[in-house]
Coordinates of C-alpha atoms in Angstrom, one line a residue:
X1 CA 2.2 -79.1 -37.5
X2 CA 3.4 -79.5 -33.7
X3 CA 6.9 -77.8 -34.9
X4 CA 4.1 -74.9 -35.9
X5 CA 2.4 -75.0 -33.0
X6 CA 5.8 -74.6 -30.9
X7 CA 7.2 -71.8 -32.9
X8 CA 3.7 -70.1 -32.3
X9 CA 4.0 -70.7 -28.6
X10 CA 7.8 -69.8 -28.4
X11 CA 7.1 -66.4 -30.3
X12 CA 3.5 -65.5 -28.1
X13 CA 5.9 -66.2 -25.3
X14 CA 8.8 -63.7 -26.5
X15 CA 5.9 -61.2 -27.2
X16 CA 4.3 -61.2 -23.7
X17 CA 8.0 -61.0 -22.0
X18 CA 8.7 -58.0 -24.6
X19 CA 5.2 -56.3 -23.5
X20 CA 6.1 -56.9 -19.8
X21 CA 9.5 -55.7 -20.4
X22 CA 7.8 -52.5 -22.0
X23 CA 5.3 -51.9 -19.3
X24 CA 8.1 -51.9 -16.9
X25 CA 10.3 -49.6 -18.6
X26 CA 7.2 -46.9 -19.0
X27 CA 6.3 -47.7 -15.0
X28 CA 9.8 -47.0 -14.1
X29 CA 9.9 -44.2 -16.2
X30 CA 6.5 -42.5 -15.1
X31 CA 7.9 -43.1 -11.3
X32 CA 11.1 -41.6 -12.2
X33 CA 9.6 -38.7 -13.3
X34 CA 7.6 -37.9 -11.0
X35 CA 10.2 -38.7 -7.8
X36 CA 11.9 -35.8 -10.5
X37 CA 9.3 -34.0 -10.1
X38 CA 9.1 -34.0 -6.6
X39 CA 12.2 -33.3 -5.8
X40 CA 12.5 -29.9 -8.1
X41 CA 11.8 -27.1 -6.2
X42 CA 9.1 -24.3 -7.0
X43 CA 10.9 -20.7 -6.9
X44 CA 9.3 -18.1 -7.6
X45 CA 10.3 -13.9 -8.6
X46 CA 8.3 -10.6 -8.2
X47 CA 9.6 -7.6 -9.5
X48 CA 7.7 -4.2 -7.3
X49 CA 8.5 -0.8 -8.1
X50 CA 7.4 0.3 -5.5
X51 CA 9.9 -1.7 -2.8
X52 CA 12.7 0.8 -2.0
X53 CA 14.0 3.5 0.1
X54 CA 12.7 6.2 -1.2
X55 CA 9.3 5.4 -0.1
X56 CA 10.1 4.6 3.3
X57 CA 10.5 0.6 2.4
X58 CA 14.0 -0.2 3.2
X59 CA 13.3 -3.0 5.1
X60 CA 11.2 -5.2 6.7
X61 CA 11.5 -4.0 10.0
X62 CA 7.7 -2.8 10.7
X63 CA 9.1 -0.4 13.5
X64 CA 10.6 1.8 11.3
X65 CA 8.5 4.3 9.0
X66 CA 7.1 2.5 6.4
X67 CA 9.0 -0.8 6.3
X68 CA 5.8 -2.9 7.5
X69 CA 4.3 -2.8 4.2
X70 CA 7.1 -5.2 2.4
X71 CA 7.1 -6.9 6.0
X72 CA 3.1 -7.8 5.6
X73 CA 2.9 -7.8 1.6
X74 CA 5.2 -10.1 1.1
X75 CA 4.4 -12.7 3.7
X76 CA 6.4 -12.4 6.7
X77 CA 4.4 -10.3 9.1
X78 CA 0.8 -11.0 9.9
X79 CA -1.1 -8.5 12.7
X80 CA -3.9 -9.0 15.3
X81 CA -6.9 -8.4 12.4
X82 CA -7.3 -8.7 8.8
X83 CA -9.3 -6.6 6.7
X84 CA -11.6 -8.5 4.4
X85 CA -12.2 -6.9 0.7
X86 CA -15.0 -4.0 2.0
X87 CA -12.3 -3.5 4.8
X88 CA -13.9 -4.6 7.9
X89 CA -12.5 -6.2 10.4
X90 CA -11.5 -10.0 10.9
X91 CA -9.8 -12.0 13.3
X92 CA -6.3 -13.4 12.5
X93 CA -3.2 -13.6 15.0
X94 CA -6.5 -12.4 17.4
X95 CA -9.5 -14.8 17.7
X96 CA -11.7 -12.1 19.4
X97 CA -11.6 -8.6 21.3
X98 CA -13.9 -6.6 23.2
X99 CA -13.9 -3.1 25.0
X100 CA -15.1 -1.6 28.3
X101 CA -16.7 0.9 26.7
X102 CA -13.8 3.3 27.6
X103 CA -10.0 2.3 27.8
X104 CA -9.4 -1.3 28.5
X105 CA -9.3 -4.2 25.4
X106 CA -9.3 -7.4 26.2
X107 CA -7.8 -9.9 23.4
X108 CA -7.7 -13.3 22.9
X109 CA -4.7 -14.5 20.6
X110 CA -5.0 -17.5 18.5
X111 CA -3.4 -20.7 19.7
X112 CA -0.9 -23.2 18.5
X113 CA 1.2 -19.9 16.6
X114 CA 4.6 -20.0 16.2
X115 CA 7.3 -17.0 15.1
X116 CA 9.7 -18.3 12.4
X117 CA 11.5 -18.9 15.4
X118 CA 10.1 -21.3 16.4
X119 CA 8.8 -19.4 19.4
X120 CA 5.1 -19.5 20.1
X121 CA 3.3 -16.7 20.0
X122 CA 1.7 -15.7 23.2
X123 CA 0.7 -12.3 25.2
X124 CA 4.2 -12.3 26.9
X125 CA 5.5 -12.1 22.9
X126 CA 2.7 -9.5 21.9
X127 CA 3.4 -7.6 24.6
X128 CA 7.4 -7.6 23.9
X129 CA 6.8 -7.0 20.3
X130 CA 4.2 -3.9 21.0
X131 CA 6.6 -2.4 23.9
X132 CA 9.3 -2.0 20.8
X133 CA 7.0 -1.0 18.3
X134 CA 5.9 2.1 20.7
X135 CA 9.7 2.9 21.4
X136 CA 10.9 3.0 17.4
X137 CA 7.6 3.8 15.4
X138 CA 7.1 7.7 14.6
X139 CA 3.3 7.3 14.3
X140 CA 2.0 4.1 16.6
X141 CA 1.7 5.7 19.7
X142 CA -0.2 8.8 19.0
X143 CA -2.6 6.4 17.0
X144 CA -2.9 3.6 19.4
X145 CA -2.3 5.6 22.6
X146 CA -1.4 2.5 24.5
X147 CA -0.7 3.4 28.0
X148 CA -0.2 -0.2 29.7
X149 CA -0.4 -3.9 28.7
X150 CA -0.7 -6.9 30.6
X151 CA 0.0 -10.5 29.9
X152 CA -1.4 -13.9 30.5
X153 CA -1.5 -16.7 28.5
X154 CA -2.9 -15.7 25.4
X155 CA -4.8 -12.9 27.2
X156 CA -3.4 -9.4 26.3
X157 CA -5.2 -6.8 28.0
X158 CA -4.2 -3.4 26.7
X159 CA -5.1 0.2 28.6
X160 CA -5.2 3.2 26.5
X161 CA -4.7 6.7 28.0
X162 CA -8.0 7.8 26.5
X163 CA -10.9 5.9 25.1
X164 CA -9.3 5.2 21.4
X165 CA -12.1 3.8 19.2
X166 CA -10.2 3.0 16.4
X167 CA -7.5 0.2 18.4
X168 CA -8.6 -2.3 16.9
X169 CA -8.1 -0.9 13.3
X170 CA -4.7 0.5 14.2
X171 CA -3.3 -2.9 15.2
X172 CA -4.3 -4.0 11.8
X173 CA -1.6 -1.4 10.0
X174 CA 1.3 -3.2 8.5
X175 CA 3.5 -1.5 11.6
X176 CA 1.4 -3.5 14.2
X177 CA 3.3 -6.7 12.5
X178 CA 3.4 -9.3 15.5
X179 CA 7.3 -9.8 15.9
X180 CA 9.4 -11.7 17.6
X181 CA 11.9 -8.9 19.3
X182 CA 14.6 -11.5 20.7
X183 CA 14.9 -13.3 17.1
X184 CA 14.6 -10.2 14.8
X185 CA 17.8 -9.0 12.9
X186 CA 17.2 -5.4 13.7
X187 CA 20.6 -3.9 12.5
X188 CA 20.0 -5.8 9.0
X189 CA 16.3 -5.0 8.7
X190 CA 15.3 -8.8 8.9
X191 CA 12.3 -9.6 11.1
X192 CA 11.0 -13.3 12.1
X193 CA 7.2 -13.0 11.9
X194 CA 4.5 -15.7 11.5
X195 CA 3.7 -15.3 8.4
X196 CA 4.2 -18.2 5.6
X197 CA 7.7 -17.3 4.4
X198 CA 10.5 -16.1 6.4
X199 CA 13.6 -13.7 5.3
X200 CA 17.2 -15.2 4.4
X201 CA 18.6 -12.4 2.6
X202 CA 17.7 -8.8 2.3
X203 CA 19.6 -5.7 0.2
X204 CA 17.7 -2.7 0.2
X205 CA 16.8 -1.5 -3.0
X206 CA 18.1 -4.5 -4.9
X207 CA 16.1 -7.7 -3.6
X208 CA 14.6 -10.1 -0.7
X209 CA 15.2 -13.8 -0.5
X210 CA 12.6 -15.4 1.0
X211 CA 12.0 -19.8 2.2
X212 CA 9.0 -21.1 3.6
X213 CA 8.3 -21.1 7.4
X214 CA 8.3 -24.1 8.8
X215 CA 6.5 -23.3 11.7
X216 CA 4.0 -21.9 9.9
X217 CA 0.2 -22.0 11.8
X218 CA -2.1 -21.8 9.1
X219 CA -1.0 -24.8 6.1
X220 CA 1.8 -25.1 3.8
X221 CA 3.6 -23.0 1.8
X222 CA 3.9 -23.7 -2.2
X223 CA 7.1 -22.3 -2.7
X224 CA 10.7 -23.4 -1.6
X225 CA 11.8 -20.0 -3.0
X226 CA 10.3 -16.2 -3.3
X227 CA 12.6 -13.3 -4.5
X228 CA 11.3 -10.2 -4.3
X229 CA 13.5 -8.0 -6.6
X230 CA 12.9 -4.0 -6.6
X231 CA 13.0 -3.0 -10.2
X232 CA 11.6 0.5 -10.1
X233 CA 12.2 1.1 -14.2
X234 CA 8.7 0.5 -15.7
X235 CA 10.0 -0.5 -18.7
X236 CA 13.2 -2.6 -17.2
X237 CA 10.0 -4.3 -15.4
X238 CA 7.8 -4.5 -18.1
X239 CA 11.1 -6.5 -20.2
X240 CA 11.6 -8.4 -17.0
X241 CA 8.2 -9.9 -17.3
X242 CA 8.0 -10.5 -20.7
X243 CA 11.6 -12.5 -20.8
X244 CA 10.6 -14.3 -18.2
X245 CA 13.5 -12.9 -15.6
X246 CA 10.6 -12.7 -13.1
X247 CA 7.0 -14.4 -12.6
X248 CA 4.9 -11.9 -11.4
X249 CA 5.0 -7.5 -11.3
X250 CA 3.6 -4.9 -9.1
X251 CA 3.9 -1.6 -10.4
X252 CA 3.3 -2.2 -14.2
X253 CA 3.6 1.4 -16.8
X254 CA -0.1 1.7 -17.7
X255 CA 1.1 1.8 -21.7
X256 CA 2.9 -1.5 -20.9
X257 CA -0.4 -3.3 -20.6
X258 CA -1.1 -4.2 -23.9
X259 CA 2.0 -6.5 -24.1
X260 CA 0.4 -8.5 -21.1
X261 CA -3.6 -8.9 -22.5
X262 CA -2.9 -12.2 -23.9
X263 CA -3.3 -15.9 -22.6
X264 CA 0.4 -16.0 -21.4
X265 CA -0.5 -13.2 -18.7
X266 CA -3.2 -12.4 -16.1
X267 CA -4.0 -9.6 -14.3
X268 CA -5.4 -8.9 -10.8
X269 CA -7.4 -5.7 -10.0
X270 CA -9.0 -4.0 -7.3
X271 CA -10.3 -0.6 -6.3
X272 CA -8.2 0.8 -3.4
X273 CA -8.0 4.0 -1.0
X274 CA -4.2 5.0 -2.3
X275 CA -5.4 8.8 -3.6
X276 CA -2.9 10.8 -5.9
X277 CA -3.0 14.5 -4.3
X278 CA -1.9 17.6 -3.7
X279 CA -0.8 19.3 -0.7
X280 CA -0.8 23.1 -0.7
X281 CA 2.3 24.5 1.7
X282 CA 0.5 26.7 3.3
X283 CA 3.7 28.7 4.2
X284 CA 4.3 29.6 0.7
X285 CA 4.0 33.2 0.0
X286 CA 1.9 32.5 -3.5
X287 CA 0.4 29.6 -2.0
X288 CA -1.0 31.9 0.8
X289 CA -3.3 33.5 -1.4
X290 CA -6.8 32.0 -1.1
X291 CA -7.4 32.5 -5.1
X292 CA -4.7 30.6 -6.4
X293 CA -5.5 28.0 -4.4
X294 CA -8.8 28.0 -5.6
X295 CA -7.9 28.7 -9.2
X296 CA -5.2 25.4 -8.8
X297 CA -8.4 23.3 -7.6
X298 CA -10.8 24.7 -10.9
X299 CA -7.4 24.4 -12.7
X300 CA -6.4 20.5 -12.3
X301 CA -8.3 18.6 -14.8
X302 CA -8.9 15.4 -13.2
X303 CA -10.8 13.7 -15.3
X304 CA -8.9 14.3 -18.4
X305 CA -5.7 13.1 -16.1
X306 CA -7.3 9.4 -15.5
X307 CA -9.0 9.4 -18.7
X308 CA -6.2 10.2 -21.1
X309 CA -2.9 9.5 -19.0
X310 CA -4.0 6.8 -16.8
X311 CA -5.7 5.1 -19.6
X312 CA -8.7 4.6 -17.5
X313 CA -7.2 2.5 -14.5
X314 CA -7.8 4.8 -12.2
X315 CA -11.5 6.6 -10.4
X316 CA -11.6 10.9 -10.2
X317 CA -11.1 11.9 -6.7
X318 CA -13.9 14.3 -5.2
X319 CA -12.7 13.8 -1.2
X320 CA -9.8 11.9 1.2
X321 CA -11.9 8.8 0.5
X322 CA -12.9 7.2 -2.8
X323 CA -17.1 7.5 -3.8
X324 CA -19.0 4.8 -1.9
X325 CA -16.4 4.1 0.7
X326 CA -18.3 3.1 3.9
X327 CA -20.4 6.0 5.1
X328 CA -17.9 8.7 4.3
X329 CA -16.8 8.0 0.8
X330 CA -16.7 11.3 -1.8
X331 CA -20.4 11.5 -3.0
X332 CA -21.2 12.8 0.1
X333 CA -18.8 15.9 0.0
X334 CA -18.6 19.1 -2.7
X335 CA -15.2 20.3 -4.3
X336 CA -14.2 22.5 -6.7
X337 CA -14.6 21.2 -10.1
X338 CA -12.5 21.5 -13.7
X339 CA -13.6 25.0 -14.9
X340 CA -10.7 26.6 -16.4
X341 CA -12.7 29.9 -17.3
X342 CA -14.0 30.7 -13.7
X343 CA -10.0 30.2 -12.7
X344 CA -9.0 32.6 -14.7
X345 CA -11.7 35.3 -13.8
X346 CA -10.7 33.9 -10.0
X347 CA -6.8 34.9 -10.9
X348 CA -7.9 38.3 -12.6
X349 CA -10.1 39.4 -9.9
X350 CA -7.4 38.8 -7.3
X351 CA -4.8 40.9 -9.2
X352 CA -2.9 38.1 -11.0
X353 CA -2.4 39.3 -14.7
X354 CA -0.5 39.0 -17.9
X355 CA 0.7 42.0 -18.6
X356 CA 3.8 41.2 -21.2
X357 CA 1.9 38.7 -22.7
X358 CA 3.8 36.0 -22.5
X359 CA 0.7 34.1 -21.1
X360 CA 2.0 33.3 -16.9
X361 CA 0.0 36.2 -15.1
X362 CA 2.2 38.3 -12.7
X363 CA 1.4 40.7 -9.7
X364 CA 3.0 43.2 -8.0
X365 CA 5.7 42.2 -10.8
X366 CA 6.1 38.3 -9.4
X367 CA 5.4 35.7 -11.8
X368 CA 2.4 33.4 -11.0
X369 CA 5.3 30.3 -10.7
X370 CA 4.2 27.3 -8.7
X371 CA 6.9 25.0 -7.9
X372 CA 5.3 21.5 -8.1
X373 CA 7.3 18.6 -6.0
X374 CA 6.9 14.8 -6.5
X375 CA 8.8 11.7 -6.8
X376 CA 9.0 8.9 -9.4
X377 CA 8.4 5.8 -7.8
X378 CA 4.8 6.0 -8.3
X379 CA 4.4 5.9 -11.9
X380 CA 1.0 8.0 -11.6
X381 CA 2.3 10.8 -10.2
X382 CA 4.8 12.1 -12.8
X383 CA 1.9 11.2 -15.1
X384 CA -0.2 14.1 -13.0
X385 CA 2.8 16.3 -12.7
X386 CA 2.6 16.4 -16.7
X387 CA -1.0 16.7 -17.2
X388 CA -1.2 20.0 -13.9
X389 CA 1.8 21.3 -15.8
X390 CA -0.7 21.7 -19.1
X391 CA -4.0 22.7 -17.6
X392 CA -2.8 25.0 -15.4
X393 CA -0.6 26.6 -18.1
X394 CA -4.1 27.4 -19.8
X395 CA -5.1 29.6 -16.9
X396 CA -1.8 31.3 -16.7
X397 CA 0.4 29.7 -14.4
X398 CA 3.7 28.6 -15.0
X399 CA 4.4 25.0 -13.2
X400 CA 8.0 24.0 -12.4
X401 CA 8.2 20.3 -11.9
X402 CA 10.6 19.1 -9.2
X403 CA 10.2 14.9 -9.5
X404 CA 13.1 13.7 -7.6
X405 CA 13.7 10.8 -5.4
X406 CA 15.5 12.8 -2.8
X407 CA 11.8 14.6 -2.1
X408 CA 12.9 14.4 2.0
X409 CA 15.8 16.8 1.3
X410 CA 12.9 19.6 -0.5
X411 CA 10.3 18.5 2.1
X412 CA 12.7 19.3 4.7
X413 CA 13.5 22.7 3.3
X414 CA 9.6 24.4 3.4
X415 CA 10.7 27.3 1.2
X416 CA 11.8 24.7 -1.6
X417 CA 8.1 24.0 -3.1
X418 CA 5.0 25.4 -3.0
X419 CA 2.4 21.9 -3.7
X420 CA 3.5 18.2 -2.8
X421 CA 2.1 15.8 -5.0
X422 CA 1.9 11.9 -3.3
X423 CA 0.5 8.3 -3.3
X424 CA -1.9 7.8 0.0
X425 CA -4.0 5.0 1.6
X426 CA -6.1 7.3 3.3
X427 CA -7.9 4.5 5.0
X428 CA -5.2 1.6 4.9
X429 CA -7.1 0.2 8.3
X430 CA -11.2 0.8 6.8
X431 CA -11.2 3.9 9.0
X432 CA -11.4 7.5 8.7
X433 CA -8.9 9.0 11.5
X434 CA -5.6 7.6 10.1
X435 CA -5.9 10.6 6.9
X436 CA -7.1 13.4 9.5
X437 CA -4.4 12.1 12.4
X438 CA -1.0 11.8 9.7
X439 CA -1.6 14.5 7.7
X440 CA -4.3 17.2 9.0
X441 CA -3.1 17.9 12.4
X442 CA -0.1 20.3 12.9
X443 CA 3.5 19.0 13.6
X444 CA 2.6 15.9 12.1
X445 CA 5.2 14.3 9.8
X446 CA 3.0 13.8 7.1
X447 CA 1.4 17.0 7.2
X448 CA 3.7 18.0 4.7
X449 CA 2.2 21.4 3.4
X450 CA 2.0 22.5 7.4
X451 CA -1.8 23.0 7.2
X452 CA -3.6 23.8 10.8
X453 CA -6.9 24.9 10.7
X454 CA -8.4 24.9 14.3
X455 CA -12.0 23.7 13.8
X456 CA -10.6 21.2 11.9
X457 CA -8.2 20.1 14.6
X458 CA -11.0 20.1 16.8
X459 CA -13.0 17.6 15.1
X460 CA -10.1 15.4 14.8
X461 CA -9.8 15.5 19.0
X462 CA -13.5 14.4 18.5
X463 CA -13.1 11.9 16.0
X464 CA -10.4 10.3 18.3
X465 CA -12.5 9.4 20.9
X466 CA -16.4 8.7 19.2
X467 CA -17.2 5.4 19.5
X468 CA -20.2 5.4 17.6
X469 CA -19.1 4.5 13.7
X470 CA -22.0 7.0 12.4
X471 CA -21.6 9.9 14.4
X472 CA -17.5 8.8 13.3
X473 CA -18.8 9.0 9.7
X474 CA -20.5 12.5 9.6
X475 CA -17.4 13.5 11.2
X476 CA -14.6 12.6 8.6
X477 CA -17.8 14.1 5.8
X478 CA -17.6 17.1 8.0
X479 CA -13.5 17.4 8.0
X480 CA -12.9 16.4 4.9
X481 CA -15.4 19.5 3.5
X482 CA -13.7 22.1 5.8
X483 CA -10.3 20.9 4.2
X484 CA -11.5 21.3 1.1
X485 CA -13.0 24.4 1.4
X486 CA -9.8 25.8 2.6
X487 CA -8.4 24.7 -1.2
X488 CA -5.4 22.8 1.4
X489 CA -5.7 19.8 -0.8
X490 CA -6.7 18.6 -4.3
X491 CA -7.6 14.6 -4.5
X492 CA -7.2 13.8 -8.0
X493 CA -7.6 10.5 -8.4
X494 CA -7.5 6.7 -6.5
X495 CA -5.1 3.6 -7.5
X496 CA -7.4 0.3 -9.6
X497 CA -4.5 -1.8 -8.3
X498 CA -3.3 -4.2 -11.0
X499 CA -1.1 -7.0 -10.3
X500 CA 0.5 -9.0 -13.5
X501 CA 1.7 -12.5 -13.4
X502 CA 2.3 -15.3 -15.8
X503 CA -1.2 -17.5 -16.2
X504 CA 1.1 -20.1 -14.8
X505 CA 0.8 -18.3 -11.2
X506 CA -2.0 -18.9 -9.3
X507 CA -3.5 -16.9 -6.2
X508 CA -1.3 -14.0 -6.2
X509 CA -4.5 -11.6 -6.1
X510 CA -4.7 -7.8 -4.9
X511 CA -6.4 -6.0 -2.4
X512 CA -8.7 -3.2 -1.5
X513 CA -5.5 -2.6 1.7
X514 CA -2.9 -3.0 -0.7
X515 CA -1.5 -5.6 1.9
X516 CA -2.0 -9.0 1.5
X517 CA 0.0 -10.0 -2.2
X518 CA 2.3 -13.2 -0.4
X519 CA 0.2 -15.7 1.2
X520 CA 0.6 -19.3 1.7
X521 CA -1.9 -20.4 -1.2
X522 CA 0.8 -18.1 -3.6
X523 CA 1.8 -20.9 -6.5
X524 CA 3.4 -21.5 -9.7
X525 CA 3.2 -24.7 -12.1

């Protein structure tokens, strides 16, 4: 019995060691693995069509044309304000402003920033960075119309050479970028910023390495690693994504979307202000005549075009500004609308008909030919090329579609086209004047069909300088029904945004701006 006892004993024994034994293997396994987990690192890859020279993006330099949109989507940049979701105005790098009522801002700058650097951020460093923004960027200084700045602390007090109502909104365009000058790679495109991630490698039109900033003022980055890779084939994105090459896409072919409606995927959509439209160049013999112009605007069917081709992520364009955008958004405006039949009586009336019946009117033996340019970057506007082609066919116009990547070379040449077809924010800072300013006044770059009108540039001058936002508003309602009753421009339709990522991403969301995608809460598990 005792011998029985014993063995009992000696095997309970054996039993608790093996259990013990056990118990440590699976805690020294559990804390192996997650000291493994720890230590990998989280990288991360977006593919963007839209990241590439032909639109102005081939760097992140925001002095430079358009190279502050990659430099504040993608995390490196931040500016003075931030627009929240109905685009007003926030602070940010700025904690407050105020004006005299005339020409003099005062702003306070957030303390305890630091560039990527390593240097802080103070007025003196503002000041620098602003000082080279106005001595590189085409359109900053007839927007901000800084005349002087002075420094102190984290006081910048800026004088403008006229009282310049929208400032505040200017400084919150992707140019306006706060930069450190002395640090910044200008020769390779590479900028140190304060934003969460800062830029190791850039290679314009190929990709954008990207670590976390240390220095960082506002909490932790997730990511060790973000790649930014321009892929401007829809479909070599679409297989990107679905391979798993990259994370997340900006840029997505509309008939690529079913692949992504599944639990693997998410999407994140907004409304925004980018309008698809057409600029008639007004030094265009054909162009010149008031009825074709008009007969183009009764001729483009626009809500067929977002309906059919766009699949319905898109809104119909009435005005510069999208229906219910602050105080001045479309509803409040008239435009021509999709009545084929009245073009054609339009086109007969004025002397344009078919008279060998091969259905393209002529006059005074010319052929009614309108040389359509665009570019393919922006997978909506070949899309509206196609579907102008077709409608405008039915009223007896021939349409010769130029989509080319080189459009500068054609823009340059002003007998080369006779309607430019683009992708606008009209109001990337929540405001009215940047449309009217860029692309309404003459000898602006951007008025690319070399419109001039001279009540209209009259209001502008007006608009400039009103302080008060609804005498502002019934302003840009005025301007934008005098441009439109000049048939210079057809707004066809604005961007729903739609950002696709793995479900494994998290807070990678758009925005009505089209600015903030990179922040420091972006993830991936």
């Amino acid at each position: 019995m005792k011998k029985r006892l014993l063995s009992l004993a000696l095997i309970g024994a054996m039993t608790l060691t093996m259990f013990a034994a056990c118990g440590k293997m699976e805690s020294t396994d559990s804390s192996e693995k997650a000291e493994a987990t720890a230590n990998i690192e989280k990288s991360m890859v977006i593919g963007d069509t839209t990241f590439n020279a032909e639109n102005w993006e081939e760097t992140i330099n925001p002095h430079v044309t358009y190279n502050g949109w990659p430099c504040i989507r993608y995390g490196v940049g931040e500016t003075l304000v931030h627009y929240t979701d109905t685009m007003e105005l926030e602070p940010w790098l700025a904690t407050s402003w105020e004006n005299d009522g005339d020409k003099v801002w005062t702003i306070t700058l957030r303390d305890g920033v630091k560039f990527s650097s390593g240097r802080d951020m103070d007025a003196e460093a503002v000041k620098q960075c602003f000082e080279h923004l106005l001595e590189n960027h085409d359109r900053a200084p007839l927007d901000t119309k800084i005349e002087s700045m002075e420094a102190d602390g984290l006081t910048l007090t800026i004088t403008t050479t006229e009282g310049n109502p929208a400032l505040m909104n200017y400084l919150g365009d992707p140019y306006a970028c706060i930069i450190d000058v002395d640090a910044s790679d200008f020769e390779n495109g590479i900028v140190a910023g304060t934003g969460p991630y800062k830029a190791t490698e850039l290679v314009t039109d190929d990709h954008l390495s990207l670590v976390p900033n240390e220095y960082y003022w506002n909490g932790t980055p997730k990511l060790d690693n973000l790649t930014i890779r321009t892929i401007s084939d829809g479909d070599t994105l679409s297989a990107a994504l679905l391979s798993g090459d990259i994370d997340a896409a900006y840029g997505m072919a509309y008939e690529a979307y079913p692949n992504f409606e599944n639990d693997n995927f998410q999407f994140s959509s907004i409304q925004t202000s980018r309008a698809f439209f057409a600029s008639m160049n007004m030094t265009s013999p054909v162009i010149k005549d008031d009825a074709v112009r008009k007969a183009i605007a009764m001729g483009i069917d626009k809500e067929g075009f977002v309906t059919t081709l766009l699949d319905g992520h898109g809104v119909v364009g009435n005005g510069a500004f999208p229906d219910g955008f602050s105080k001045f958004g479309g509803e409040n405006i008239k435009t021509e609308t999709y009545n084929p039949e009245e073009a054609k009586k339009i086109l007969e009336d004025a002397g344009w008909v078919d008279t060998d019946g091969d259905g393209i009117r002529e006059k005074d033996g010319k052929k009614l030919v309108i040389r359509w340019l665009t570019y393919p970057s922006r997978q909506e506007l070949p899309l509206l090329a196609e579907s102008v082609q077709s409608t405008l066919k039915e009223i007896g116009m021939d349409v010769d579609i130029n989509c080319t990547a080189n459009r500068r070379d054609f823009l340059a040449d002003m007998s080369s086209f006779d309607i430019y077809a683009s992708a606008l924010v009209t109001a990337p800072s929540g405001d009215p004047q940047y449309f009217f300013t860029t692309s309404c006044v003459p000898g602006m770059d951007y008025n690319f069909g070399a419109y001039e009108n001279t009540e209209v540039t009259d209001l502008i001058s007006q608009l400039s300088t009103e302080f008060d936002t609804d005498k502002r508003a019934e302003l840009a309602i005025k301007l934008q029904q005098k441009i439109l009753d000049d048939n210079a421009y057809v707004f066809c339709s604005f961007l729903q945004m739609n950002m696709i990522s793995k479900s494994n991403v998290s807070n990678w969301t758009a925005h009505a701006c089209d600015y903030y995608e990179v922040t420091v809460d972006l993830d991936i598990n």
